[in-house]
Amino acid sequence: MKVEGQATMVGVIGTGHVGLVTCVSLAEIGHRVIGYDQDPEKISQLRSGSAPFHEPGLRELLARGLASQRLSFTDDVADCVRGAKVVFICVGTPPRAGGEANLVAVERAVRDIARHADGPCVIVEKSTVPTGTAARVKATMQRENPERAAELVVVSNPEFLREGQAIQDAMRPERILIGAESAAGFETMRRLYGPLIANGSQVFEFDVSTAELAKYACNAFLALKISFINALARICEQAQADVVAIAEVMGSDPRIGRAFLDAGIGYGGSCFPKDLQAFDRVARRLGYEFPLLREVARINDEAVEAIARKINDALWNFEGKRIALLGLAFKPGTDDIRFSPALVLASKLVSEGAHVVGYDPIAEHNAKAEMPQLEVASSALDALAGASCAVVCTDWDEIKQLDLSEVRKVMAEAVVVDGRNIFDPDVMQAAGITYYPTGRPPRRVSP
Ligand code: NAD
């Protein structure tokens, strides 16, 4: 799966979760790629072949790219931009205090490109940005480099990768979304992604505003599905009904689909929480009030509260009690803890006096850096030893496969609150564990 004919010279600004995956996947299909990041430590790490975050398959592609010399990294943005025919902007767009996307890094990247571009070039917005950003990008380039601005084409190409399976998503994307204003923009992107398109990826070609908005629409709708099932879970808990069974019924309708109907502790990560807020602010700026988005976020906050209420129900008081959090990453397959519901729960429990001990197969260091007061154990059983309650926060296979008789043996009180519904209630009860699933009736075992 390689480009036929001439490879494209590609620059990538920002080598984080999206940028680095973009670098290694484009090099893998035969392009010549130079990644730049403002963080020089990250660049020297990447040059030595070490990935700054965990993503299955990333290390291997990084090594292959470096060995083939199609992939390199620089701490000088000029090296990244000069000679490039396509430059991807992959910098962070974190939320501002008011919820809107902070585009300072995007603007800096655009200025850098305008300053150093030395020929016709396609500038690709891969970062998730509000509708209207492409127009700002064009205006900035015009201001920074009026002679060259006409040669710089802006394209929106939002990223749909899922952390934990990002390499697979980049090498075999279900869809490639391209927003452009000119035939040259579409053509360059089609050529760039040629091998992926030939391999069956669906391509959508729209105007830039539609592409920018489509990314927010996708993330908001996925978050909406999660919050819908979590609201239903609260109702099921009152009605002694089973949300998992209802999700199966709903999911069997192809108009609804089963994905993202897993009730639990709620969504987290670097995208859904911030993109939902940013979308709400974009809608408002465009004159449309979209309270549904705020409601989705409120229900998500409530999901953590619901878990805390179950712990309270089981333990009566938190103070001084050891509570084990199983899984700290916002989802399995990644060490990303940004907006992880596990850490939201951890700070709530710590602030109420509980002795919280977390365990995660790979996110331990990131969690400790984010929340130094959190005690982190080196195995699930170590975290569980002496605990009065365990909370499943991330559905790692390792946690699904725990030996329940060992769990019961090491805990001070065998109580499991399951924020991911990974266990079978009958099996938990048979193992002598009091079990609080999400949206299903609890199983209490007499001490
Ligand atoms: P990240 O924090 O992992 O990486 C951002 C990188 O950009 C960092 O390495 C940072 O040092 C670098 N950077 C910031 N400003 C810079 C500048 N001016 N010049 C050079 N480098 C700079 O972020 P991410 O998760 O890769 O997200 C990047 C964008 O992609 C965001 O808009 C995000 O919403 C979007 N996105 C993320 C995902 C995901 O799963 N992480 C998926 C789709 C889209």
GROMACS .gro file of C-alpha atoms and ligand atoms in nm:
model
  491
    1MET     CA    1   0.000   0.000   0.000
    2LYS     CA    2   0.235   0.274  -0.124
    3VAL     CA    3   0.200   0.588  -0.332
    4GLU     CA    4   0.258   0.526  -0.698
    5GLY     CA    5   0.478   0.774  -0.875
    6GLN     CA    6   0.598   1.077  -0.683
    7ALA     CA    7   0.582   1.094  -0.308
    8THR     CA    8   0.462   1.423  -0.159
    9MET     CA    9   0.678   1.633   0.075
   10VAL     CA   10   0.465   1.675   0.386
   11GLY     CA   11   0.518   1.893   0.693
   12VAL     CA   12   0.329   1.822   1.016
   13ILE     CA   13   0.306   2.090   1.286
   14GLY     CA   14   0.232   1.940   1.628
   15THR     CA   15   0.342   1.581   1.691
   16GLY     CA   16   0.092   1.482   1.961
   17HIS     CA   17  -0.169   1.207   1.938
   18VAL     CA   18  -0.301   1.321   1.601
   19GLY     CA   19   0.016   1.474   1.452
   20LEU     CA   20   0.245   1.182   1.526
   21VAL     CA   21  -0.004   0.929   1.393
   22THR     CA   22  -0.038   1.147   1.080
   23CYS     CA   23   0.344   1.151   1.045
   24VAL     CA   24   0.398   0.778   1.075
   25SER     CA   25   0.100   0.675   0.861
   26LEU     CA   26   0.186   0.911   0.573
   27ALA     CA   27   0.550   0.796   0.582
   28GLU     CA   28   0.429   0.435   0.586
   29ILE     CA   29   0.238   0.485   0.260
   30GLY     CA   30   0.545   0.635   0.095
   31HIS     CA   31   0.542   1.012   0.152
   32ARG     CA   32   0.836   1.211   0.285
   33VAL     CA   33   0.730   1.360   0.615
   34ILE     CA   34   0.891   1.611   0.853
   35GLY     CA   35   0.725   1.655   1.190
   36TYR     CA   36   0.778   1.968   1.401
   37ASP     CA   37   0.670   2.032   1.758
   38GLN     CA   38   0.723   2.332   1.983
   39ASP     CA   39   0.836   2.089   2.253
   40PRO     CA   40   1.205   2.017   2.178
   41GLU     CA   41   1.212   1.730   2.428
   42LYS     CA   42   0.939   1.555   2.233
   43ILE     CA   43   1.138   1.602   1.913
   44SER     CA   44   1.456   1.452   2.054
   45GLN     CA   45   1.255   1.161   2.194
   46LEU     CA   46   1.096   1.102   1.852
   47ARG     CA   47   1.430   1.124   1.674
   48SER     CA   48   1.558   0.845   1.897
   49GLY     CA   49   1.258   0.632   1.798
   50SER     CA   50   1.071   0.654   2.125
   51ALA     CA   51   0.698   0.739   2.123
   52PRO     CA   52   0.587   0.996   2.383
   53PHE     CA   53   0.255   0.819   2.444
   54HIS     CA   54   0.114   0.469   2.420
   55GLU     CA   55  -0.067   0.366   2.103
   56PRO     CA   56  -0.066   0.008   1.976
   57GLY     CA   57   0.155  -0.025   1.666
   58LEU     CA   58   0.292   0.330   1.690
   59ARG     CA   59   0.645   0.237   1.795
   60GLU     CA   60   0.682  -0.007   1.505
   61LEU     CA   61   0.567   0.247   1.242
   62LEU     CA   62   0.785   0.515   1.396
   63ALA     CA   63   1.088   0.286   1.376
   64ARG     CA   64   1.008   0.192   1.018
   65GLY     CA   65   0.958   0.552   0.912
   66LEU     CA   66   1.288   0.663   1.066
   67ALA     CA   67   1.477   0.367   0.920
   68SER     CA   68   1.338   0.433   0.571
   69GLN     CA   69   1.444   0.800   0.607
   70ARG     CA   70   1.101   0.900   0.478
   71LEU     CA   71   1.022   1.028   0.827
   72SER     CA   72   1.219   1.284   1.024
   73PHE     CA   73   1.159   1.536   1.300
   74THR     CA   74   1.282   1.889   1.353
   75ASP     CA   75   1.272   2.152   1.624
   76ASP     CA   76   1.290   2.427   1.362
   77VAL     CA   77   0.956   2.506   1.203
   78ALA     CA   78   1.125   2.646   0.892
   79ASP     CA   79   1.266   2.297   0.813
   80CYS     CA   80   0.919   2.154   0.841
   81VAL     CA   81   0.755   2.408   0.611
   82ARG     CA   82   1.019   2.485   0.346
   83GLY     CA   83   0.981   2.263   0.043
   84ALA     CA   84   0.659   2.102   0.174
   85LYS     CA   85   0.371   2.069  -0.072
   86VAL     CA   86   0.128   1.992   0.210
   87VAL     CA   87   0.149   2.113   0.571
   88PHE     CA   88  -0.080   1.962   0.834
   89ILE     CA   89  -0.179   2.166   1.138
   90CYS     CA   90  -0.218   1.915   1.423
   91VAL     CA   91  -0.174   2.139   1.729
   92GLY     CA   92  -0.402   2.127   2.033
   93THR     CA   93  -0.727   2.325   2.047
   94PRO     CA   94  -0.801   2.305   2.422
   95PRO     CA   95  -1.107   2.468   2.577
   96ARG     CA   96  -1.089   2.824   2.706
   97ALA     CA   97  -1.250   2.900   3.041
   98GLY     CA   98  -1.570   2.998   2.858
   99GLY     CA   99  -1.579   2.670   2.664
  100GLU     CA  100  -1.480   2.797   2.319
  101ALA     CA  101  -1.181   2.642   2.144
  102ASN     CA  102  -0.850   2.813   2.213
  103LEU     CA  103  -0.698   2.868   1.870
  104VAL     CA  104  -0.376   3.042   1.974
  105ALA     CA  105  -0.163   2.744   1.868
  106VAL     CA  106  -0.346   2.722   1.533
  107GLU     CA  107  -0.280   3.089   1.465
  108ARG     CA  108   0.088   3.047   1.553
  109ALA     CA  109   0.116   2.751   1.319
  110VAL     CA  110  -0.050   2.949   1.038
  111ARG     CA  111   0.189   3.243   1.088
  112ASP     CA  112   0.484   3.001   1.083
  113ILE     CA  113   0.362   2.845   0.759
  114ALA     CA  114   0.301   3.182   0.594
  115ARG     CA  115   0.645   3.301   0.696
  116HIS     CA  116   0.838   3.000   0.572
  117ALA     CA  117   0.636   2.868   0.275
  118ASP     CA  118   0.853   2.890  -0.036
  119GLY     CA  119   0.612   2.770  -0.304
  120PRO     CA  120   0.258   2.647  -0.368
  121CYS     CA  121   0.135   2.460  -0.063
  122VAL     CA  122  -0.184   2.309   0.077
  123ILE     CA  123  -0.243   2.397   0.443
  124VAL     CA  124  -0.450   2.127   0.610
  125GLU     CA  125  -0.658   2.193   0.921
  126LYS     CA  126  -0.645   1.855   1.093
  127SER     CA  127  -0.695   1.995   1.441
  128THR     CA  128  -1.062   2.019   1.537
  129VAL     CA  129  -1.157   2.382   1.483
  130PRO     CA  130  -1.478   2.588   1.479
  131THR     CA  131  -1.655   2.667   1.156
  132GLY     CA  132  -1.510   2.983   1.011
  133THR     CA  133  -1.151   2.898   1.102
  134ALA     CA  134  -1.042   2.846   0.740
  135ALA     CA  135  -1.143   3.204   0.659
  136ARG     CA  136  -0.928   3.324   0.955
  137VAL     CA  137  -0.640   3.109   0.832
  138LYS     CA  138  -0.661   3.264   0.485
  139ALA     CA  139  -0.679   3.618   0.624
  140THR     CA  140  -0.380   3.552   0.849
  141MET     CA  141  -0.174   3.421   0.559
  142GLN     CA  142  -0.270   3.720   0.349
  143ARG     CA  143  -0.154   3.950   0.628
  144GLU     CA  144   0.169   3.761   0.701
  145ASN     CA  145   0.281   3.696   0.347
  146PRO     CA  146   0.078   3.889   0.086
  147GLU     CA  147   0.311   3.785  -0.201
  148ARG     CA  148   0.271   3.415  -0.141
  149ALA     CA  149  -0.085   3.402  -0.003
  150ALA     CA  150  -0.239   3.322  -0.342
  151GLU     CA  151  -0.026   3.004  -0.361
  152LEU     CA  152  -0.144   2.880  -0.022
  153VAL     CA  153  -0.461   2.672  -0.036
  154VAL     CA  154  -0.655   2.594   0.283
  155VAL     CA  155  -0.818   2.255   0.326
  156SER     CA  156  -1.015   2.111   0.616
  157ASN     CA  157  -0.946   1.744   0.680
  158PRO     CA  158  -1.080   1.661   1.028
  159GLU     CA  159  -0.937   1.360   1.206
  160PHE     CA  160  -1.159   1.070   1.315
  161LEU     CA  161  -0.900   0.844   1.476
  162ARG     CA  162  -0.987   0.674   1.802
  163GLU     CA  163  -0.715   0.664   2.066
  164GLY     CA  164  -0.621   0.305   2.145
  165GLN     CA  165  -0.669   0.208   1.781
  166ALA     CA  166  -0.531   0.519   1.615
  167ILE     CA  167  -0.281   0.343   1.388
  168GLN     CA  168  -0.543   0.107   1.258
  169ASP     CA  169  -0.780   0.401   1.203
  170ALA     CA  170  -0.511   0.601   1.021
  171MET     CA  171  -0.403   0.314   0.797
  172ARG     CA  172  -0.759   0.202   0.721
  173PRO     CA  173  -0.984   0.503   0.781
  174GLU     CA  174  -1.355   0.435   0.749
  175ARG     CA  175  -1.390   0.777   0.594
  176ILE     CA  176  -1.175   1.063   0.475
  177LEU     CA  177  -1.341   1.402   0.493
  178ILE     CA  178  -1.203   1.678   0.276
  179GLY     CA  179  -1.333   2.032   0.275
  180ALA     CA  180  -1.181   2.256   0.010
  181GLU     CA  181  -1.257   2.564  -0.196
  182SER     CA  182  -1.064   2.467  -0.506
  183ALA     CA  183  -1.006   2.171  -0.735
  184ALA     CA  184  -0.635   2.190  -0.648
  185GLY     CA  185  -0.714   2.133  -0.281
  186PHE     CA  186  -0.925   1.822  -0.348
  187GLU     CA  187  -0.677   1.687  -0.599
  188THR     CA  188  -0.375   1.721  -0.369
  189MET     CA  189  -0.556   1.547  -0.084
  190ARG     CA  190  -0.683   1.267  -0.306
  191ARG     CA  191  -0.329   1.209  -0.431
  192LEU     CA  192  -0.191   1.218  -0.078
  193TYR     CA  193  -0.440   0.961   0.050
  194GLY     CA  194  -0.437   0.762  -0.277
  195PRO     CA  195  -0.330   0.428  -0.129
  196LEU     CA  196  -0.587   0.453   0.152
  197ILE     CA  197  -0.863   0.543  -0.092
  198ALA     CA  198  -0.761   0.255  -0.320
  199ASN     CA  199  -0.782   0.033  -0.012
  200GLY     CA  200  -1.153   0.110   0.034
  201SER     CA  201  -1.178   0.426   0.248
  202GLN     CA  202  -1.482   0.632   0.166
  203VAL     CA  203  -1.410   0.992   0.066
  204PHE     CA  204  -1.643   1.284   0.135
  205GLU     CA  205  -1.570   1.609  -0.044
  206PHE     CA  206  -1.745   1.924   0.073
  207ASP     CA  207  -1.693   2.295   0.118
  208VAL     CA  208  -1.468   2.388   0.409
  209SER     CA  209  -1.741   2.507   0.651
  210THR     CA  210  -1.934   2.182   0.609
  211ALA     CA  211  -1.623   1.975   0.679
  212GLU     CA  212  -1.535   2.181   0.988
  213LEU     CA  213  -1.887   2.148   1.122
  214ALA     CA  214  -1.916   1.776   1.040
  215LYS     CA  215  -1.642   1.692   1.292
  216TYR     CA  216  -1.825   1.869   1.577
  217ALA     CA  217  -2.152   1.707   1.468
  218CYS     CA  218  -1.999   1.357   1.482
  219ASN     CA  219  -1.844   1.399   1.826
  220ALA     CA  220  -2.152   1.568   1.970
  221PHE     CA  221  -2.378   1.291   1.842
  222LEU     CA  222  -2.157   1.016   1.987
  223ALA     CA  223  -2.154   1.196   2.324
  224LEU     CA  224  -2.532   1.231   2.297
  225LYS     CA  225  -2.572   0.854   2.256
  226ILE     CA  226  -2.360   0.792   2.567
  227SER     CA  227  -2.556   1.045   2.773
  228PHE     CA  228  -2.887   0.907   2.647
  229ILE     CA  229  -2.801   0.558   2.771
  230ASN     CA  230  -2.665   0.698   3.097
  231ALA     CA  231  -2.989   0.890   3.162
  232LEU     CA  232  -3.176   0.569   3.087
  233ALA     CA  233  -2.947   0.389   3.334
  234ARG     CA  234  -3.062   0.625   3.611
  235ILE     CA  235  -3.425   0.542   3.529
  236CYS     CA  236  -3.350   0.169   3.515
  237GLU     CA  237  -3.186   0.187   3.857
  238GLN     CA  238  -3.509   0.330   4.001
  239ALA     CA  239  -3.733   0.087   3.808
  240GLN     CA  240  -3.518  -0.221   3.885
  241ALA     CA  241  -3.489  -0.265   3.508
  242ASP     CA  242  -3.184  -0.364   3.303
  243VAL     CA  243  -3.023  -0.099   3.080
  244VAL     CA  244  -2.797  -0.356   2.911
  245ALA     CA  245  -3.101  -0.550   2.790
  246ILE     CA  246  -3.264  -0.229   2.667
  247ALA     CA  247  -2.943  -0.133   2.483
  248GLU     CA  248  -2.954  -0.470   2.305
  249VAL     CA  249  -3.312  -0.408   2.194
  250MET     CA  250  -3.234  -0.053   2.082
  251GLY     CA  251  -2.913  -0.158   1.912
  252SER     CA  252  -3.086  -0.428   1.710
  253ASP     CA  253  -3.264  -0.147   1.523
  254PRO     CA  254  -3.024  -0.051   1.243
  255ARG     CA  255  -3.160   0.305   1.257
  256ILE     CA  256  -3.017   0.332   1.612
  257GLY     CA  257  -2.715   0.097   1.619
  258ARG     CA  258  -2.563  -0.069   1.926
  259ALA     CA  259  -2.235   0.127   1.940
  260PHE     CA  260  -2.200   0.393   2.212
  261LEU     CA  261  -2.498   0.258   2.405
  262ASP     CA  262  -2.293   0.127   2.697
  263ALA     CA  263  -2.408   0.280   3.022
  264GLY     CA  264  -2.133   0.365   3.268
  265ILE     CA  265  -1.918   0.629   3.432
  266GLY     CA  266  -1.945   0.858   3.127
  267TYR     CA  267  -1.722   0.978   2.849
  268GLY     CA  268  -1.390   1.158   2.890
  269GLY     CA  269  -1.079   1.210   2.681
  270SER     CA  270  -0.940   1.509   2.504
  271CYS     CA  271  -1.219   1.538   2.245
  272PHE     CA  272  -1.580   1.484   2.354
  273PRO     CA  273  -1.588   1.719   2.656
  274LYS     CA  274  -1.409   2.004   2.480
  275ASP     CA  275  -1.570   1.960   2.139
  276LEU     CA  276  -1.917   1.956   2.291
  277GLN     CA  277  -1.851   2.286   2.466
  278ALA     CA  278  -1.687   2.437   2.160
  279PHE     CA  279  -1.979   2.328   1.940
  280ASP     CA  280  -2.223   2.489   2.182
  281ARG     CA  281  -2.027   2.816   2.163
  282VAL     CA  282  -2.005   2.797   1.781
  283ALA     CA  283  -2.382   2.742   1.756
  284ARG     CA  284  -2.444   3.039   1.986
  285ARG     CA  285  -2.208   3.259   1.786
  286LEU     CA  286  -2.403   3.165   1.476
  287GLY     CA  287  -2.729   3.263   1.647
  288TYR     CA  288  -2.860   2.918   1.741
  289GLU     CA  289  -2.912   2.815   2.105
  290PHE     CA  290  -2.838   2.442   2.137
  291PRO     CA  291  -2.920   2.353   2.502
  292LEU     CA  292  -2.927   1.984   2.411
  293LEU     CA  293  -2.545   1.993   2.405
  294ARG     CA  294  -2.529   2.136   2.757
  295GLU     CA  295  -2.772   1.871   2.875
  296VAL     CA  296  -2.550   1.599   2.730
  297ALA     CA  297  -2.259   1.738   2.934
  298ARG     CA  298  -2.474   1.766   3.248
  299ILE     CA  299  -2.585   1.402   3.222
  300ASN     CA  300  -2.221   1.305   3.176
  301ASP     CA  301  -2.125   1.484   3.500
  302GLU     CA  302  -2.415   1.309   3.671
  303ALA     CA  303  -2.274   0.968   3.568
  304VAL     CA  304  -1.975   1.018   3.800
  305GLU     CA  305  -2.208   1.140   4.075
  306ALA     CA  306  -2.416   0.823   4.036
  307ILE     CA  307  -2.106   0.610   4.090
  308ALA     CA  308  -2.018   0.812   4.401
  309ARG     CA  309  -2.373   0.758   4.536
  310LYS     CA  310  -2.333   0.381   4.493
  311ILE     CA  311  -2.004   0.384   4.683
  312ASN     CA  312  -2.179   0.584   4.952
  313ASP     CA  313  -2.464   0.335   4.960
  314ALA     CA  314  -2.219   0.048   5.001
  315LEU     CA  315  -1.983   0.210   5.254
  316TRP     CA  316  -2.210   0.458   5.433
  317ASN     CA  317  -1.915   0.698   5.478
  318PHE     CA  318  -1.602   0.746   5.268
  319GLU     CA  319  -1.374   0.889   5.536
  320GLY     CA  320  -1.064   0.682   5.599
  321LYS     CA  321  -1.187   0.395   5.383
  322ARG     CA  322  -0.969   0.252   5.111
  323ILE     CA  323  -1.131   0.266   4.770
  324ALA     CA  324  -0.960   0.104   4.471
  325LEU     CA  325  -1.011   0.256   4.127
  326LEU     CA  326  -0.950  -0.003   3.856
  327GLY     CA  327  -0.844   0.179   3.542
  328LEU     CA  328  -0.742   0.545   3.523
  329ALA     CA  329  -0.718   0.605   3.146
  330PHE     CA  330  -1.029   0.751   2.985
  331LYS     CA  331  -1.062   0.431   2.784
  332PRO     CA  332  -0.867   0.110   2.727
  333GLY     CA  333  -0.574   0.095   2.486
  334THR     CA  334  -0.439   0.439   2.574
  335ASP     CA  335  -0.244   0.605   2.855
  336ASP     CA  336  -0.433   0.930   2.795
  337ILE     CA  337  -0.594   1.055   3.116
  338ARG     CA  338  -0.722   1.390   2.984
  339PHE     CA  339  -1.074   1.448   3.126
  340SER     CA  340  -1.076   1.087   3.245
  341PRO     CA  341  -1.387   1.021   3.456
  342ALA     CA  342  -1.169   0.802   3.683
  343LEU     CA  343  -0.972   1.111   3.787
  344VAL     CA  344  -1.286   1.320   3.831
  345LEU     CA  345  -1.414   1.050   4.066
  346ALA     CA  346  -1.076   1.021   4.239
  347SER     CA  347  -1.063   1.391   4.325
  348LYS     CA  348  -1.418   1.385   4.452
  349LEU     CA  349  -1.349   1.086   4.678
  350VAL     CA  350  -1.018   1.229   4.801
  351SER     CA  351  -1.185   1.562   4.881
  352GLU     CA  352  -1.439   1.374   5.089
  353GLY     CA  353  -1.169   1.202   5.293
  354ALA     CA  354  -1.143   0.860   5.124
  355HIS     CA  355  -0.811   0.682   5.087
  356VAL     CA  356  -0.807   0.632   4.709
  357VAL     CA  357  -0.569   0.390   4.540
  358GLY     CA  358  -0.569   0.370   4.162
  359TYR     CA  359  -0.440   0.109   3.924
  360ASP     CA  360  -0.395   0.123   3.549
  361PRO     CA  361  -0.189  -0.107   3.326
  362ILE     CA  362  -0.026   0.185   3.141
  363ALA     CA  363  -0.167   0.524   3.250
  364GLU     CA  364  -0.013   0.519   3.599
  365HIS     CA  365   0.256   0.781   3.532
  366ASN     CA  366   0.025   1.023   3.354
  367ALA     CA  367  -0.233   0.988   3.632
  368LYS     CA  368   0.028   1.053   3.900
  369ALA     CA  369   0.155   1.360   3.712
  370GLU     CA  370  -0.201   1.496   3.684
  371MET     CA  371  -0.300   1.413   4.042
  372PRO     CA  372   0.008   1.377   4.265
  373GLN     CA  373  -0.201   1.310   4.576
  374LEU     CA  374  -0.340   0.992   4.418
  375GLU     CA  375  -0.180   0.673   4.545
  376VAL     CA  376  -0.109   0.439   4.255
  377ALA     CA  377  -0.060   0.064   4.295
  378SER     CA  378   0.151  -0.153   4.068
  379SER     CA  379  -0.112  -0.423   4.022
  380ALA     CA  380  -0.489  -0.449   4.046
  381LEU     CA  381  -0.462  -0.689   4.339
  382ASP     CA  382  -0.229  -0.450   4.522
  383ALA     CA  383  -0.486  -0.173   4.478
  384LEU     CA  384  -0.763  -0.404   4.598
  385ALA     CA  385  -0.576  -0.530   4.906
  386GLY     CA  386  -0.759  -0.405   5.214
  387ALA     CA  387  -1.007  -0.199   5.008
  388SER     CA  388  -1.366  -0.160   5.121
  389CYS     CA  389  -1.482  -0.095   4.767
  390ALA     CA  390  -1.349  -0.133   4.412
  391VAL     CA  391  -1.471   0.082   4.125
  392VAL     CA  392  -1.426  -0.028   3.765
  393CYS     CA  393  -1.345   0.291   3.576
  394THR     CA  394  -1.181   0.162   3.255
  395ASP     CA  395  -1.277  -0.161   3.078
  396TRP     CA  396  -0.927  -0.300   3.035
  397ASP     CA  397  -0.916  -0.673   2.946
  398GLU     CA  398  -0.681  -0.726   3.240
  399ILE     CA  399  -0.953  -0.605   3.476
  400LYS     CA  400  -1.222  -0.813   3.306
  401GLN     CA  401  -1.002  -1.117   3.358
  402LEU     CA  402  -0.937  -1.069   3.731
  403ASP     CA  403  -0.966  -1.385   3.941
  404LEU     CA  404  -1.279  -1.305   4.142
  405SER     CA  405  -1.194  -1.543   4.425
  406GLU     CA  406  -0.864  -1.355   4.469
  407VAL     CA  407  -1.051  -1.023   4.455
  408ARG     CA  408  -1.280  -1.136   4.731
  409LYS     CA  409  -0.994  -1.273   4.938
  410VAL     CA  410  -0.780  -0.956   4.936
  411MET     CA  411  -1.053  -0.695   4.985
  412ALA     CA  412  -1.157  -0.584   5.333
  413GLU     CA  413  -1.516  -0.577   5.212
  414ALA     CA  414  -1.600  -0.745   4.882
  415VAL     CA  415  -1.789  -0.462   4.712
  416VAL     CA  416  -1.749  -0.378   4.343
  417VAL     CA  417  -1.911  -0.075   4.178
  418ASP     CA  418  -1.892  -0.130   3.804
  419GLY     CA  419  -1.871   0.187   3.597
  420ARG     CA  420  -1.831  -0.014   3.275
  421ASN     CA  421  -2.066  -0.312   3.328
  422ILE     CA  422  -1.786  -0.558   3.257
  423PHE     CA  423  -1.896  -0.832   3.497
  424ASP     CA  424  -2.188  -1.072   3.492
  425PRO     CA  425  -2.405  -0.999   3.798
  426ASP     CA  426  -2.476  -1.372   3.853
  427VAL     CA  427  -2.105  -1.454   3.848
  428MET     CA  428  -2.029  -1.171   4.092
  429GLN     CA  429  -2.298  -1.286   4.329
  430ALA     CA  430  -2.179  -1.647   4.307
  431ALA     CA  431  -1.828  -1.524   4.390
  432GLY     CA  432  -1.962  -1.365   4.708
  433ILE     CA  433  -1.912  -1.008   4.592
  434THR     CA  434  -2.167  -0.733   4.648
  435TYR     CA  435  -2.205  -0.588   4.301
  436TYR     CA  436  -2.334  -0.250   4.187
  437PRO     CA  437  -2.353  -0.246   3.808
  438THR     CA  438  -2.468   0.061   3.612
  439GLY     CA  439  -2.836   0.071   3.518
  440ARG     CA  440  -2.901  -0.283   3.643
  441PRO     CA  441  -3.027  -0.403   3.981
  442PRO     CA  442  -2.750  -0.436   4.243
  443ARG     CA  443  -2.664  -0.776   4.392
  444ARG     CA  444  -2.602  -0.756   4.764
  445VAL     CA  445  -2.424  -1.035   4.943
  446SER     CA  446  -2.466  -1.059   5.321
  447PRO     CA  447  -2.133  -1.016   5.503
  448NAD     P1  448  -0.191   1.672   2.176
  448NAD     O1  449  -0.197   1.759   2.295
  448NAD     O2  450  -0.163   1.527   2.195
  448NAD     O3  451  -0.082   1.728   2.073
  448NAD     C1  452  -0.072   1.860   2.036
  448NAD     C2  453   0.076   1.886   2.005
  448NAD     O4  454   0.088   2.015   1.947
  448NAD     C3  455   0.164   1.886   2.128
  448NAD     O5  456   0.273   1.798   2.107
  448NAD     C4  457   0.211   2.032   2.142
  448NAD     O6  458   0.342   2.043   2.194
  448NAD     C5  459   0.206   2.075   1.997
  448NAD     N1  460   0.193   2.220   1.975
  448NAD     C6  461   0.110   2.307   2.034
  448NAD     N2  462   0.124   2.430   1.980
  448NAD     C7  463   0.218   2.419   1.884
  448NAD     C8  464   0.274   2.509   1.791
  448NAD     N3  465   0.233   2.636   1.783
  448NAD     N4  466   0.369   2.465   1.708
  448NAD     C9  467   0.409   2.335   1.713
  448NAD     N5  468   0.357   2.245   1.796
  448NAD    C10  469   0.263   2.286   1.881
  448NAD     O7  470  -0.328   1.694   2.100
  448NAD     P2  471  -0.402   1.588   2.006
  448NAD     O8  472  -0.479   1.492   2.089
  448NAD     O9  473  -0.306   1.538   1.908
  448NAD    O10  474  -0.509   1.685   1.937
  448NAD    C11  475  -0.471   1.775   1.836
  448NAD    C12  476  -0.596   1.821   1.764
  448NAD    O11  477  -0.660   1.710   1.701
  448NAD    C13  478  -0.702   1.881   1.856
  448NAD    O12  479  -0.769   1.983   1.786
  448NAD    C14  480  -0.798   1.766   1.880
  448NAD    O13  481  -0.928   1.807   1.912
  448NAD    C15  482  -0.795   1.696   1.746
  448NAD     N6  483  -0.829   1.554   1.752
  448NAD    C16  484  -0.780   1.475   1.850
  448NAD    C17  485  -0.812   1.339   1.851
  448NAD    C18  486  -0.762   1.248   1.961
  448NAD    O14  487  -0.815   1.137   1.973
  448NAD     N7  488  -0.663   1.287   2.040
  448NAD    C19  489  -0.895   1.286   1.752
  448NAD    C20  490  -0.941   1.370   1.650
  448NAD    C21  491  -0.908   1.504   1.652
   0.00000   0.00000   0.00000
